PDB file of C-alpha atoms in Angstrom:
ATOM      1  CA  MET K   1     -76.797 134.980  95.841  1.00 47.00           C
ATOM      2  CA  GLY K   2     -76.555 132.245  98.480  1.00 51.00           C
ATOM      3  CA  MET K   3     -77.458 129.672  95.811  1.00 54.00           C
ATOM      4  CA  ASP K   4     -74.534 130.853  93.729  1.00 66.00           C
ATOM      5  CA  ARG K   5     -72.262 130.644  96.757  1.00 64.00           C
ATOM      6  CA  ASN K   6     -73.314 127.068  97.462  1.00 66.00           C
ATOM      7  CA  THR K   7     -72.806 126.118  93.818  1.00 66.00           C
ATOM      8  CA  VAL K   8     -69.290 127.569  93.845  1.00 58.00           C
ATOM      9  CA  VAL K   9     -68.443 125.753  97.069  1.00 58.00           C
ATOM     10  CA  GLY K  10     -69.829 122.539  95.598  1.00 64.00           C
ATOM     11  CA  PHE K  11     -67.670 122.868  92.487  1.00 62.00           C
ATOM     12  CA  ILE K  12     -64.623 123.596  94.643  1.00 66.00           C
ATOM     13  CA  LEU K  13     -65.234 120.524  96.807  1.00 61.00           C
ATOM     14  CA  LEU K  14     -65.800 118.372  93.726  1.00 64.00           C
ATOM     15  CA  ALA K  15     -62.574 119.661  92.173  1.00 59.00           C
ATOM     16  CA  LEU K  16     -60.645 118.897  95.378  1.00 60.00           C
ATOM     17  CA  LEU K  17     -62.155 115.406  95.404  1.00 61.00           C
ATOM     18  CA  PHE K  18     -60.992 114.727  91.855  1.00 56.00           C
ATOM     19  CA  ILE K  19     -57.525 116.175  92.568  1.00 60.00           C
ATOM     20  CA  GLY K  20     -57.190 113.932  95.640  1.00 57.00           C
ATOM     21  CA  TYR K  21     -58.413 110.889  93.702  1.00 53.00           C
ATOM     22  CA  PHE K  22     -55.907 111.414  90.879  1.00 52.00           C
ATOM     23  CA  TYR K  23     -53.095 112.131  93.367  1.00 54.00           C
ATOM     24  CA  TYR K  24     -53.627 108.984  95.385  1.00 51.00           C
ATOM     25  CA  THR K  25     -54.125 106.903  92.225  1.00 52.00           C
ATOM     26  CA  GLN K  26     -50.835 108.202  90.827  1.00 57.00           C
ATOM     27  CA  GLN K  27     -49.021 107.495  94.128  1.00 56.00           C
ATOM     28  CA  GLY K  28     -50.407 103.963  94.146  1.00 52.00           C
ATOM     29  CA  GLN K  29     -49.182 103.388  90.590  1.00 55.00           C
ATOM     30  CA  LEU K  30     -45.714 104.685  91.496  1.00 52.00           C
ATOM     31  CA  ALA K  31     -45.606 102.412  94.578  1.00 50.00           C
ATOM     32  CA  ALA K  32     -46.687  99.412  92.510  1.00 48.00           C
ATOM     33  CA  GLU K  33     -44.025 100.174  89.892  1.00 53.00           C
ATOM     34  CA  LYS K  34     -41.364 100.445  92.600  1.00 50.00           C
ATOM     35  CA  GLN K  35     -42.466  97.104  94.048  1.00 49.00           C
ATOM     36  CA  ARG K  36     -42.278  95.455  90.605  1.00 50.00           C
ATOM     37  CA  GLN K  37     -38.785  96.890  90.049  1.00 51.00           C
ATOM     38  CA  HIS K  38     -37.679  95.695  93.499  1.00 46.00           C
ATOM     39  CA  GLN K  39     -38.897  92.182  92.705  1.00 44.00           C
ATOM     40  CA  ALA K  40     -37.127  92.253  89.325  1.00 45.00           C
ATOM     41  CA  ASP K  41     -33.888  93.416  90.964  1.00 46.00           C
ATOM     42  CA  SER K  42     -34.150  90.665  93.578  1.00 40.00           C
ATOM     43  CA  LEU K  43     -34.662  88.035  90.891  1.00 39.00           C
ATOM     44  CA  SER K  44     -31.735  89.359  88.849  1.00 41.00           C
ATOM     45  CA  ARG K  45     -29.461  89.068  91.875  1.00 40.00           C
ATOM     46  CA  LEU K  46     -30.363  85.393  92.145  1.00 38.00           C
ATOM     47  CA  LYS K  47     -29.222  84.750  88.575  1.00 38.00           C
ATOM     48  CA  PRO K  48     -25.519  84.135  87.848  1.00 38.00           C
ATOM     49  CA  PRO K  49     -23.834  87.219  86.365  1.00 40.00           C
ATOM     50  CA  ILE K  50     -23.060  87.169  82.679  1.00 36.00           C
ATOM     51  CA  ASP K  51     -19.496  88.156  81.857  1.00 37.00           C
ATOM     52  CA  THR K  52     -19.470  89.930  78.513  1.00 33.00           C
ATOM     53  CA  SER K  53     -15.718  90.521  78.537  1.00 35.00           C
ATOM     54  CA  ALA K  54     -13.492  89.122  75.818  1.00 36.00           C
ATOM     55  CA  ASN K  55     -12.191  86.424  78.166  1.00 35.00           C
ATOM     56  CA  SER K  56     -15.586  85.185  79.368  1.00 32.00           C
ATOM     57  CA  ALA K  57     -15.624  82.284  76.920  1.00 35.00           C
ATOM     58  CA  SER K  58     -12.144  81.083  77.782  1.00 34.00           C
ATOM     59  CA  ILE K  59     -11.636  77.606  79.220  1.00 34.00           C
ATOM     60  CA  PRO K  60     -10.505  77.459  82.867  1.00 40.00           C
ATOM     61  CA  ASP K  61      -6.766  76.939  83.311  1.00 40.00           C
ATOM     62  CA  THR K  62      -7.336  73.517  84.841  1.00 39.00           C
ATOM     63  CA  LEU K  63      -8.754  72.315  81.529  1.00 38.00           C
ATOM     64  CA  ILE K  64      -6.048  73.692  79.280  1.00 40.00           C
ATOM     65  CA  THR K  65      -3.181  71.572  78.024  1.00 45.00           C
ATOM     66  CA  LYS K  66      -0.723  72.738  75.426  1.00 49.00           C
ATOM     67  CA  SER K  67      -1.749  71.575  71.983  1.00 50.00           C
ATOM     68  CA  ILE K  68       0.136  68.578  70.677  1.00 58.00           C
ATOM     69  CA  SER K  69       1.021  68.428  66.995  1.00 56.00           C
ATOM     70  CA  SER K  70      -0.616  65.705  64.910  1.00 56.00           C
ATOM     71  CA  THR K  71       2.891  64.501  64.108  1.00 56.00           C
ATOM     72  CA  SER K  72       3.592  63.838  67.777  1.00 77.00           C
ATOM     73  CA  ASP K  73       4.454  60.341  68.922  1.00 84.00           C
ATOM     74  CA  ILE K  74       2.536  60.870  72.150  1.00 87.00           C
ATOM     75  CA  MET K  75      -1.032  59.598  72.225  1.00 86.00           C
ATOM     76  CA  GLN K  76      -3.451  62.286  73.483  1.00 86.00           C
ATOM     77  CA  ASP K  77      -7.249  62.162  73.335  1.00 81.00           C
ATOM     78  CA  SER K  78      -8.446  65.658  72.462  1.00 79.00           C
ATOM     79  CA  THR K  79     -11.843  64.967  74.103  1.00 84.00           C
ATOM     80  CA  VAL K  80     -10.320  64.250  77.520  1.00 85.00           C
ATOM     81  CA  ARG K  81     -10.074  67.002  80.117  1.00 91.00           C
ATOM     82  CA  GLU K  82      -8.430  67.182  83.498  1.00 94.00           C
ATOM     83  CA  GLU K  83      -9.813  64.591  85.888  1.00 95.00           C
ATOM     84  CA  GLU K  84      -9.064  64.248  89.589  1.00 96.00           C
ATOM     85  CA  MET K  85      -9.281  61.457  92.125  1.00 96.00           C
ATOM     86  CA  THR K  86      -8.728  61.539  95.877  1.00 97.00           C
ATOM     87  CA  VAL K  87      -6.877  58.904  97.887  1.00 97.00           C
ATOM     88  CA  GLU K  88      -6.282  59.020 101.624  1.00 96.00           C
ATOM     89  CA  ASN K  89      -4.573  57.151 104.414  1.00 96.00           C
ATOM     90  CA  LYS K  90      -4.606  57.844 108.153  1.00 97.00           C
ATOM     91  CA  VAL K  91      -2.568  61.048 107.865  1.00 97.00           C
ATOM     92  CA  LEU K  92      -2.923  62.347 104.289  1.00 97.00           C
ATOM     93  CA  ARG K  93      -5.684  63.196 101.854  1.00 98.00           C
ATOM     94  CA  ILE K  94      -4.236  63.536  98.342  1.00 98.00           C
ATOM     95  CA  THR K  95      -6.036  64.681  95.225  1.00 98.00           C
ATOM     96  CA  PHE K  96      -4.296  63.384  92.108  1.00 98.00           C
ATOM     97  CA  SER K  97      -4.692  64.809  88.599  1.00 97.00           C
ATOM     98  CA  ASN K  98      -4.304  63.124  85.222  1.00 97.00           C
ATOM     99  CA  LYS K  99      -2.694  66.378  84.043  1.00 96.00           C
ATOM    100  CA  GLY K 100       0.953  65.481  84.514  1.00 97.00           C
ATOM    101  CA  GLY K 101      -0.046  62.313  86.385  1.00 97.00           C
ATOM    102  CA  GLN K 102       0.790  63.914  89.730  1.00 98.00           C
ATOM    103  CA  PRO K 103      -0.483  64.983  93.164  1.00 98.00           C
ATOM    104  CA  LYS K 104      -2.405  68.240  92.967  1.00 97.00           C
ATOM    105  CA  ILE K 105      -3.749  68.913  96.472  1.00 97.00           C
ATOM    106  CA  VAL K 106      -2.203  67.555  99.680  1.00 97.00           C
ATOM    107  CA  GLN K 107      -3.980  67.864 103.024  1.00 97.00           C
ATOM    108  CA  LEU K 108      -2.559  66.845 106.409  1.00 97.00           C
ATOM    109  CA  LYS K 109      -5.551  65.262 108.161  1.00 97.00           C
ATOM    110  CA  ASN K 110      -4.290  65.401 111.757  1.00 96.00           C
ATOM    111  CA  PHE K 111      -3.550  69.132 111.767  1.00 95.00           C
ATOM    112  CA  GLN K 112      -5.345  72.421 111.200  1.00 94.00           C
ATOM    113  CA  ALA K 113      -4.166  75.860 110.174  1.00 94.00           C
ATOM    114  CA  PHE K 114      -4.249  78.615 112.812  1.00 94.00           C
ATOM    115  CA  ASP K 115      -7.803  79.592 111.748  1.00 94.00           C
ATOM    116  CA  LYS K 116      -9.104  76.010 112.253  1.00 95.00           C
ATOM    117  CA  LYS K 117      -9.347  75.431 108.515  1.00 94.00           C
ATOM    118  CA  PRO K 118      -7.961  72.229 106.921  1.00 95.00           C
ATOM    119  CA  LEU K 119      -4.182  72.261 106.667  1.00 96.00           C
ATOM    120  CA  ILE K 120      -3.444  72.212 102.939  1.00 96.00           C
ATOM    121  CA  LEU K 121       0.250  71.658 102.291  1.00 95.00           C
ATOM    122  CA  GLN K 122      -0.073  72.057  98.503  1.00 96.00           C
ATOM    123  CA  ASP K 123      -3.164  73.502  96.828  1.00 95.00           C
ATOM    124  CA  GLY K 124      -2.583  72.851  93.132  1.00 94.00           C
ATOM    125  CA  LYS K 125      -2.176  76.512  92.193  1.00 93.00           C
ATOM    126  CA  PHE K 126       1.606  76.413  91.886  1.00 95.00           C
ATOM    127  CA  ASN K 127       2.987  72.995  92.823  1.00 96.00           C
ATOM    128  CA  ASN K 128       4.066  70.934  89.845  1.00 97.00           C
ATOM    129  CA  ILE K 129       6.246  67.959  88.908  1.00 97.00           C
ATOM    130  CA  SER K 130       7.340  67.874  85.294  1.00 97.00           C
ATOM    131  CA  TYR K 131      10.149  66.931  82.916  1.00 96.00           C
ATOM    132  CA  ALA K 132      10.787  67.275  79.203  1.00 95.00           C
ATOM    133  CA  ILE K 133      10.313  64.308  76.863  1.00 94.00           C
ATOM    134  CA  LYS K 134      10.765  63.872  73.140  1.00 91.00           C
ATOM    135  CA  ILE K 135       7.435  63.639  71.352  1.00 88.00           C
ATOM    136  CA  GLY K 136       8.666  63.564  67.759  1.00 82.00           C
ATOM    137  CA  GLU K 137      11.350  64.837  65.461  1.00 81.00           C
ATOM    138  CA  ASN K 138      12.611  68.139  66.902  1.00 83.00           C
ATOM    139  CA  GLN K 139       9.620  68.241  69.256  1.00 87.00           C
ATOM    140  CA  THR K 140       9.548  68.178  73.039  1.00 90.00           C
ATOM    141  CA  ALA K 141       6.859  68.625  75.665  1.00 93.00           C
ATOM    142  CA  GLN K 142       6.660  68.865  79.440  1.00 96.00           C
ATOM    143  CA  THR K 143       4.904  65.950  81.112  1.00 96.00           C
ATOM    144  CA  GLY K 144       3.142  68.461  83.369  1.00 96.00           C
ATOM    145  CA  ASP K 145       1.233  69.663  80.291  1.00 94.00           C
ATOM    146  CA  LEU K 146       0.176  66.187  79.109  1.00 95.00           C
ATOM    147  CA  LEU K 147      -2.847  64.100  80.060  1.00 95.00           C
ATOM    148  CA  PHE K 148      -2.022  60.702  81.530  1.00 96.00           C
ATOM    149  CA  THR K 149      -4.401  57.754  81.772  1.00 95.00           C
ATOM    150  CA  PRO K 150      -5.240  56.621  85.314  1.00 96.00           C
ATOM    151  CA  SER K 151      -5.554  52.999  86.385  1.00 96.00           C
ATOM    152  CA  PRO K 152      -7.876  51.802  89.157  1.00 96.00           C
ATOM    153  CA  VAL K 153      -6.330  52.282  92.602  1.00 96.00           C
ATOM    154  CA  GLN K 154      -4.799  49.052  93.876  1.00 96.00           C
ATOM    155  CA  THR K 155      -5.182  48.312  97.607  1.00 95.00           C
ATOM    156  CA  ALA K 156      -3.227  45.689  99.539  1.00 91.00           C
ATOM    157  CA  GLY K 157      -4.239  43.892 102.724  1.00 89.00           C
ATOM    158  CA  ASP K 158      -1.946  46.060 104.847  1.00 93.00           C
ATOM    159  CA  GLY K 159      -3.744  49.212 103.699  1.00 93.00           C
ATOM    160  CA  LYS K 160      -1.092  50.189 101.146  1.00 96.00           C
ATOM    161  CA  GLN K 161      -2.521  51.876  98.046  1.00 97.00           C
ATOM    162  CA  VAL K 162      -0.931  52.176  94.607  1.00 97.00           C
ATOM    163  CA  VAL K 163      -1.932  54.972  92.219  1.00 98.00           C
ATOM    164  CA  THR K 164      -0.715  54.615  88.620  1.00 98.00           C
ATOM    165  CA  TYR K 165      -0.823  57.022  85.675  1.00 98.00           C
ATOM    166  CA  THR K 166       0.372  56.047  82.200  1.00 97.00           C
ATOM    167  CA  LEU K 167       1.359  57.957  79.077  1.00 95.00           C
ATOM    168  CA  GLN K 168       1.685  55.985  75.841  1.00 93.00           C
ATOM    169  CA  SER K 169       3.582  56.789  72.648  1.00 89.00           C
ATOM    170  CA  LYS K 170       2.686  55.540  69.193  1.00 87.00           C
ATOM    171  CA  ASN K 171       6.016  53.733  68.806  1.00 84.00           C
ATOM    172  CA  GLY K 172       5.460  51.526  71.860  1.00 86.00           C
ATOM    173  CA  GLY K 173       7.117  53.767  74.435  1.00 88.00           C
ATOM    174  CA  LYS K 174       5.483  54.288  77.783  1.00 94.00           C
ATOM    175  CA  ILE K 175       5.841  56.484  80.865  1.00 96.00           C
ATOM    176  CA  GLU K 176       4.386  55.301  84.144  1.00 97.00           C
ATOM    177  CA  HIS K 177       4.030  57.421  87.274  1.00 98.00           C
ATOM    178  CA  GLN K 178       3.453  55.111  90.223  1.00 98.00           C
ATOM    179  CA  TYR K 179       2.647  56.383  93.723  1.00 98.00           C
ATOM    180  CA  VAL K 180       2.761  54.018  96.696  1.00 98.00           C
ATOM    181  CA  ILE K 181       0.884  55.316  99.737  1.00 97.00           C
ATOM    182  CA  GLN K 182       1.360  53.439 103.001  1.00 97.00           C
ATOM    183  CA  ALA K 183      -1.486  53.144 105.501  1.00 96.00           C
ATOM    184  CA  ASP K 184       0.057  55.476 108.086  1.00 96.00           C
ATOM    185  CA  ASP K 185       2.959  57.405 106.590  1.00 97.00           C
ATOM    186  CA  TYR K 186       3.648  60.920 105.328  1.00 97.00           C
ATOM    187  CA  MET K 187       6.234  59.738 102.791  1.00 97.00           C
ATOM    188  CA  ILE K 188       4.985  58.647  99.374  1.00 97.00           C
ATOM    189  CA  ASP K 189       7.050  56.499  97.046  1.00 98.00           C
ATOM    190  CA  PHE K 190       7.045  58.035  93.562  1.00 98.00           C
ATOM    191  CA  ASN K 191       8.427  55.762  90.853  1.00 97.00           C
ATOM    192  CA  VAL K 192       8.967  56.961  87.287  1.00 97.00           C
ATOM    193  CA  ASN K 193       9.076  53.895  85.037  1.00 96.00           C
ATOM    194  CA  LEU K 194      10.120  54.321  81.409  1.00 95.00           C
ATOM    195  CA  VAL K 195       9.760  51.934  78.473  1.00 93.00           C
ATOM    196  CA  GLY K 196      11.716  53.038  75.412  1.00 89.00           C
ATOM    197  CA  ALA K 197      13.688  55.497  77.523  1.00 86.00           C
ATOM    198  CA  SER K 198      16.204  56.288  74.763  1.00 82.00           C
ATOM    199  CA  ASN K 199      13.354  57.430  72.516  1.00 86.00           C
ATOM    200  CA  LEU K 200      11.816  59.580  75.230  1.00 90.00           C
ATOM    201  CA  LEU K 201      14.838  61.270  76.813  1.00 88.00           C
ATOM    202  CA  SER K 202      17.883  63.049  75.454  1.00 84.00           C
ATOM    203  CA  GLU K 203      21.209  61.403  76.327  1.00 83.00           C
ATOM    204  CA  ASN K 204      19.577  59.296  79.065  1.00 85.00           C
ATOM    205  CA  LYS K 205      19.167  62.299  81.301  1.00 90.00           C
ATOM    206  CA  LEU K 206      16.044  63.587  82.963  1.00 94.00           C
ATOM    207  CA  GLY K 207      15.636  67.218  84.009  1.00 96.00           C
ATOM    208  CA  LEU K 208      12.996  67.312  86.729  1.00 97.00           C
ATOM    209  CA  ILE K 209      11.137  70.507  87.593  1.00 98.00           C
ATOM    210  CA  TRP K 210       9.753  70.517  91.122  1.00 97.00           C
ATOM    211  CA  GLN K 211       7.638  73.478  92.229  1.00 97.00           C
ATOM    212  CA  ALA K 212       6.347  73.976  95.768  1.00 96.00           C
ATOM    213  CA  LYS K 213       4.577  76.793  97.569  1.00 95.00           C
ATOM    214  CA  ALA K 214       4.505  77.567 101.288  1.00 92.00           C
ATOM    215  CA  GLN K 215       1.157  79.130 102.184  1.00 93.00           C
ATOM    216  CA  LYS K 216       0.564  80.916 105.483  1.00 91.00           C
ATOM    217  CA  LEU K 217      -0.413  78.329 108.113  1.00 93.00           C
ATOM    218  CA  GLU K 218       0.379  80.146 111.377  1.00 93.00           C
ATOM    219  CA  LYS K 219      -1.118  83.332 112.808  1.00 92.00           C
ATOM    220  CA  ASP K 220       2.110  85.359 112.847  1.00 92.00           C
ATOM    221  CA  MET K 221       3.187  85.470 109.217  1.00 91.00           C
ATOM    222  CA  ASP K 222       6.399  87.420 109.897  1.00 90.00           C
ATOM    223  CA  TRP K 223       7.586  84.876 112.450  1.00 92.00           C
ATOM    224  CA  GLU K 224       6.554  81.972 110.220  1.00 92.00           C
ATOM    225  CA  THR K 225       8.579  83.465 107.375  1.00 89.00           C
ATOM    226  CA  GLN K 226      11.630  83.782 109.637  1.00 90.00           C
ATOM    227  CA  GLN K 227      11.270  80.106 110.572  1.00 90.00           C
ATOM    228  CA  SER K 228      10.893  78.909 106.958  1.00 91.00           C
ATOM    229  CA  HIS K 229      13.857  77.625 104.944  1.00 92.00           C
ATOM    230  CA  ILE K 230      15.068  75.849 101.856  1.00 92.00           C
ATOM    231  CA  SER K 231      16.615  72.648 103.203  1.00 92.00           C
ATOM    232  CA  TYR K 232      18.761  70.148 101.335  1.00 91.00           C
ATOM    233  CA  VAL K 233      21.413  67.458 101.640  1.00 90.00           C
ATOM    234  CA  GLU K 234      24.372  67.876  99.298  1.00 87.00           C
ATOM    235  CA  GLY K 235      27.245  65.424  99.201  1.00 81.00           C
ATOM    236  CA  GLY K 236      27.096  63.646 102.585  1.00 69.00           C
ATOM    237  CA  ASP K 237      24.096  61.640 103.664  1.00 62.00           C
ATOM    238  CA  TYR K 238      23.675  63.183 107.120  1.00 59.00           C
ATOM    239  CA  ASP K 239      24.645  66.851 106.927  1.00 65.00           C
ATOM    240  CA  PHE K 240      21.928  69.159 105.656  1.00 70.00           C
ATOM    241  CA  GLU K 241      21.795  72.903 105.117  1.00 81.00           C
ATOM    242  CA  HIS K 242      19.157  75.584 105.687  1.00 78.00           C
ATOM    243  CA  LEU K 243      18.709  78.746 103.649  1.00 83.00           C
ATOM    244  CA  ALA K 244      16.241  81.450 104.718  1.00 82.00           C
ATOM    245  CA  VAL K 245      13.418  82.200 102.283  1.00 83.00           C
ATOM    246  CA  GLY K 246      12.842  85.749 103.534  1.00 78.00           C
ATOM    247  CA  LYS K 247      14.331  87.184 100.344  1.00 80.00           C
ATOM    248  CA  ASN K 248      14.462  86.196  96.684  1.00 88.00           C
ATOM    249  CA  ASP K 249      17.533  84.116  95.910  1.00 91.00           C
ATOM    250  CA  ASP K 250      18.842  81.033  94.121  1.00 93.00           C
ATOM    251  CA  LEU K 251      21.373  78.286  94.692  1.00 93.00           C
ATOM    252  CA  LYS K 252      23.288  75.961  92.380  1.00 94.00           C
ATOM    253  CA  PHE K 253      24.099  72.471  93.611  1.00 93.00           C
ATOM    254  CA  GLU K 254      27.700  71.573  92.844  1.00 88.00           C
ATOM    255  CA  GLN K 255      27.500  67.988  94.180  1.00 91.00           C
ATOM    256  CA  PRO K 256      24.891  65.222  94.075  1.00 94.00           C
ATOM    257  CA  ILE K 257      21.978  65.862  96.428  1.00 94.00           C
ATOM    258  CA  SER K 258      19.744  63.404  98.226  1.00 94.00           C
ATOM    259  CA  TRP K 259      16.728  65.630  98.806  1.00 95.00           C
ATOM    260  CA  VAL K 260      15.491  69.187  98.791  1.00 95.00           C
ATOM    261  CA  ALA K 261      12.616  70.652 100.769  1.00 95.00           C
ATOM    262  CA  LEU K 262      10.626  73.828 101.267  1.00 95.00           C
ATOM    263  CA  LYS K 263      10.321  73.830 105.065  1.00 94.00           C
ATOM    264  CA  GLN K 264       7.870  76.009 106.942  1.00 92.00           C
ATOM    265  CA  GLN K 265       7.721  76.585 110.695  1.00 91.00           C
ATOM    266  CA  PHE K 266       6.281  73.124 111.415  1.00 94.00           C
ATOM    267  CA  PHE K 267       5.675  71.458 108.030  1.00 94.00           C
ATOM    268  CA  ALA K 268       7.627  70.731 104.877  1.00 94.00           C
ATOM    269  CA  ALA K 269       7.152  69.647 101.277  1.00 95.00           C
ATOM    270  CA  SER K 270      10.096  67.706  99.869  1.00 96.00           C
ATOM    271  CA  ILE K 271      11.324  65.540  97.028  1.00 97.00           C
ATOM    272  CA  VAL K 272      13.819  62.720  97.518  1.00 96.00           C
ATOM    273  CA  ALA K 273      15.946  60.818  94.991  1.00 96.00           C
ATOM    274  CA  LYS K 274      16.827  57.375  96.342  1.00 94.00           C
ATOM    275  CA  ASN K 275      19.793  57.247  93.939  1.00 94.00           C
ATOM    276  CA  LYS K 276      20.513  60.989  94.333  1.00 95.00           C
ATOM    277  CA  PHE K 277      20.102  63.861  91.939  1.00 96.00           C
ATOM    278  CA  THR K 278      23.320  64.486  90.053  1.00 95.00           C
ATOM    279  CA  GLY K 279      22.963  68.245  90.435  1.00 94.00           C
ATOM    280  CA  GLY K 280      20.729  71.176  89.686  1.00 95.00           C
ATOM    281  CA  GLU K 281      19.617  74.466  91.123  1.00 96.00           C
ATOM    282  CA  ILE K 282      16.765  75.977  93.088  1.00 95.00           C
ATOM    283  CA  ARG K 283      15.389  79.483  93.218  1.00 95.00           C
ATOM    284  CA  TRP K 284      12.801  80.952  95.568  1.00 93.00           C
ATOM    285  CA  GLU K 285      10.868  84.139  95.983  1.00 93.00           C
ATOM    286  CA  THR K 286       8.705  85.769  98.629  1.00 89.00           C
ATOM    287  CA  PRO K 287       5.860  87.853  97.165  1.00 88.00           C
ATOM    288  CA  GLY K 288       5.909  91.448  98.313  1.00 82.00           C
ATOM    289  CA  ASP K 289       2.114  91.482  98.643  1.00 86.00           C
ATOM    290  CA  THR K 290       1.468  90.019 102.107  1.00 86.00           C
ATOM    291  CA  SER K 291      -2.281  89.877 101.405  1.00 90.00           C
ATOM    292  CA  LEU K 292      -1.530  86.838  99.215  1.00 89.00           C
ATOM    293  CA  GLU K 293      -0.483  85.043 102.433  1.00 92.00           C
ATOM    294  CA  ILE K 294       2.330  83.202 100.618  1.00 92.00           C
ATOM    295  CA  ILE K 295       5.492  82.583 102.620  1.00 92.00           C
ATOM    296  CA  ALA K 296       7.559  81.521  99.589  1.00 92.00           C
ATOM    297  CA  LYS K 297       7.435  79.854  96.186  1.00 94.00           C
ATOM    298  CA  SER K 298      10.315  77.637  95.111  1.00 95.00           C
ATOM    299  CA  THR K 299      11.278  76.080  91.775  1.00 96.00           C
ATOM    300  CA  ALA K 300      13.960  73.402  91.619  1.00 96.00           C
ATOM    301  CA  ASN K 301      15.546  72.107  88.415  1.00 97.00           C
ATOM    302  CA  LEU K 302      17.082  68.754  89.319  1.00 97.00           C
ATOM    303  CA  ARG K 303      19.097  66.423  87.085  1.00 96.00           C
ATOM    304  CA  LEU K 304      18.877  62.647  87.108  1.00 95.00           C
ATOM    305  CA  ASP K 305      20.932  60.090  85.227  1.00 91.00           C
ATOM    306  CA  VAL K 306      18.700  57.408  83.756  1.00 90.00           C
ATOM    307  CA  PRO K 307      20.033  53.827  83.518  1.00 83.00           C
ATOM    308  CA  GLU K 308      20.761  52.795  79.947  1.00 80.00           C
ATOM    309  CA  GLY K 309      18.503  50.240  78.326  1.00 79.00           C
ATOM    310  CA  SER K 310      15.049  49.959  76.858  1.00 82.00           C
ATOM    311  CA  THR K 311      13.475  50.175  80.320  1.00 90.00           C
ATOM    312  CA  ALA K 312      14.420  52.352  83.249  1.00 91.00           C
ATOM    313  CA  ALA K 313      13.112  52.900  86.772  1.00 94.00           C
ATOM    314  CA  ILE K 314      13.701  56.100  88.726  1.00 95.00           C
ATOM    315  CA  PRO K 315      12.829  55.752  92.439  1.00 97.00           C
ATOM    316  CA  LEU K 316      11.779  58.992  94.127  1.00 98.00           C
ATOM    317  CA  GLN K 317       9.824  59.987  97.214  1.00 98.00           C
ATOM    318  CA  LEU K 318       7.543  62.884  98.108  1.00 97.00           C
TER     319      LEU K 318
END
């Protein structure tokens, strides 16, 4: 009877041994599988996400220009994309773009924003300089949508730098945007030189669109907004006006104006016509969403009379 008892106990112990072996083996397999999954998840996080949305294959906005008809007189290379180059003097660092042949990003080197970050006066997300030109029979285009050809930067002995962008037409016409940057100056000469002006412009008039954005630069956004204005000189050469940008509004210029600016608390972006704009209007808006940290966005439509003749020069400043 004792032999039977020992046999039963032995079978029970052997069964418990097998149960324990299978249990711990199964737990080890589960732990190993979890470790493999953890490693796979870690690796997947290191890989760039794949956007399967309908817009994932779209070209970034900075590479898009409006398509130009094959019948256009303007010469555009379909293989060329937006290209940038940076030029700086003692006080400015300017990134130019061949799209529109214009400044894209403007940094003030001797100042910082309230959070110690670089002080960017214009960041390329809204600012724009553009005007309509004739590109064929019953066809027009905005220069801000066209790709200009850059020339090598010219540097003089006094530190002056000249940046030139050119747009050619098939009939011999040409538009040249020339920027003259002095060695130690915030003002930039901006000359628009036209060859074949009568073929490029309607009635020898140029309608310039100037867009500027005032981004938050100071800690107190409410106070900065109160201290920000649309400034301009209309009529006289010395009297200028201020208009608050704290609300959406617009203004029509009834007389020639020398310059217009979007002025923040301490800094301003402006455009100047050495021979005066003949008129125009400006509108501005303050986004309701303060998280965007935008004080105001302004769009000016400014008219210029272009001298008659096959060539014309329009002297501006930024």
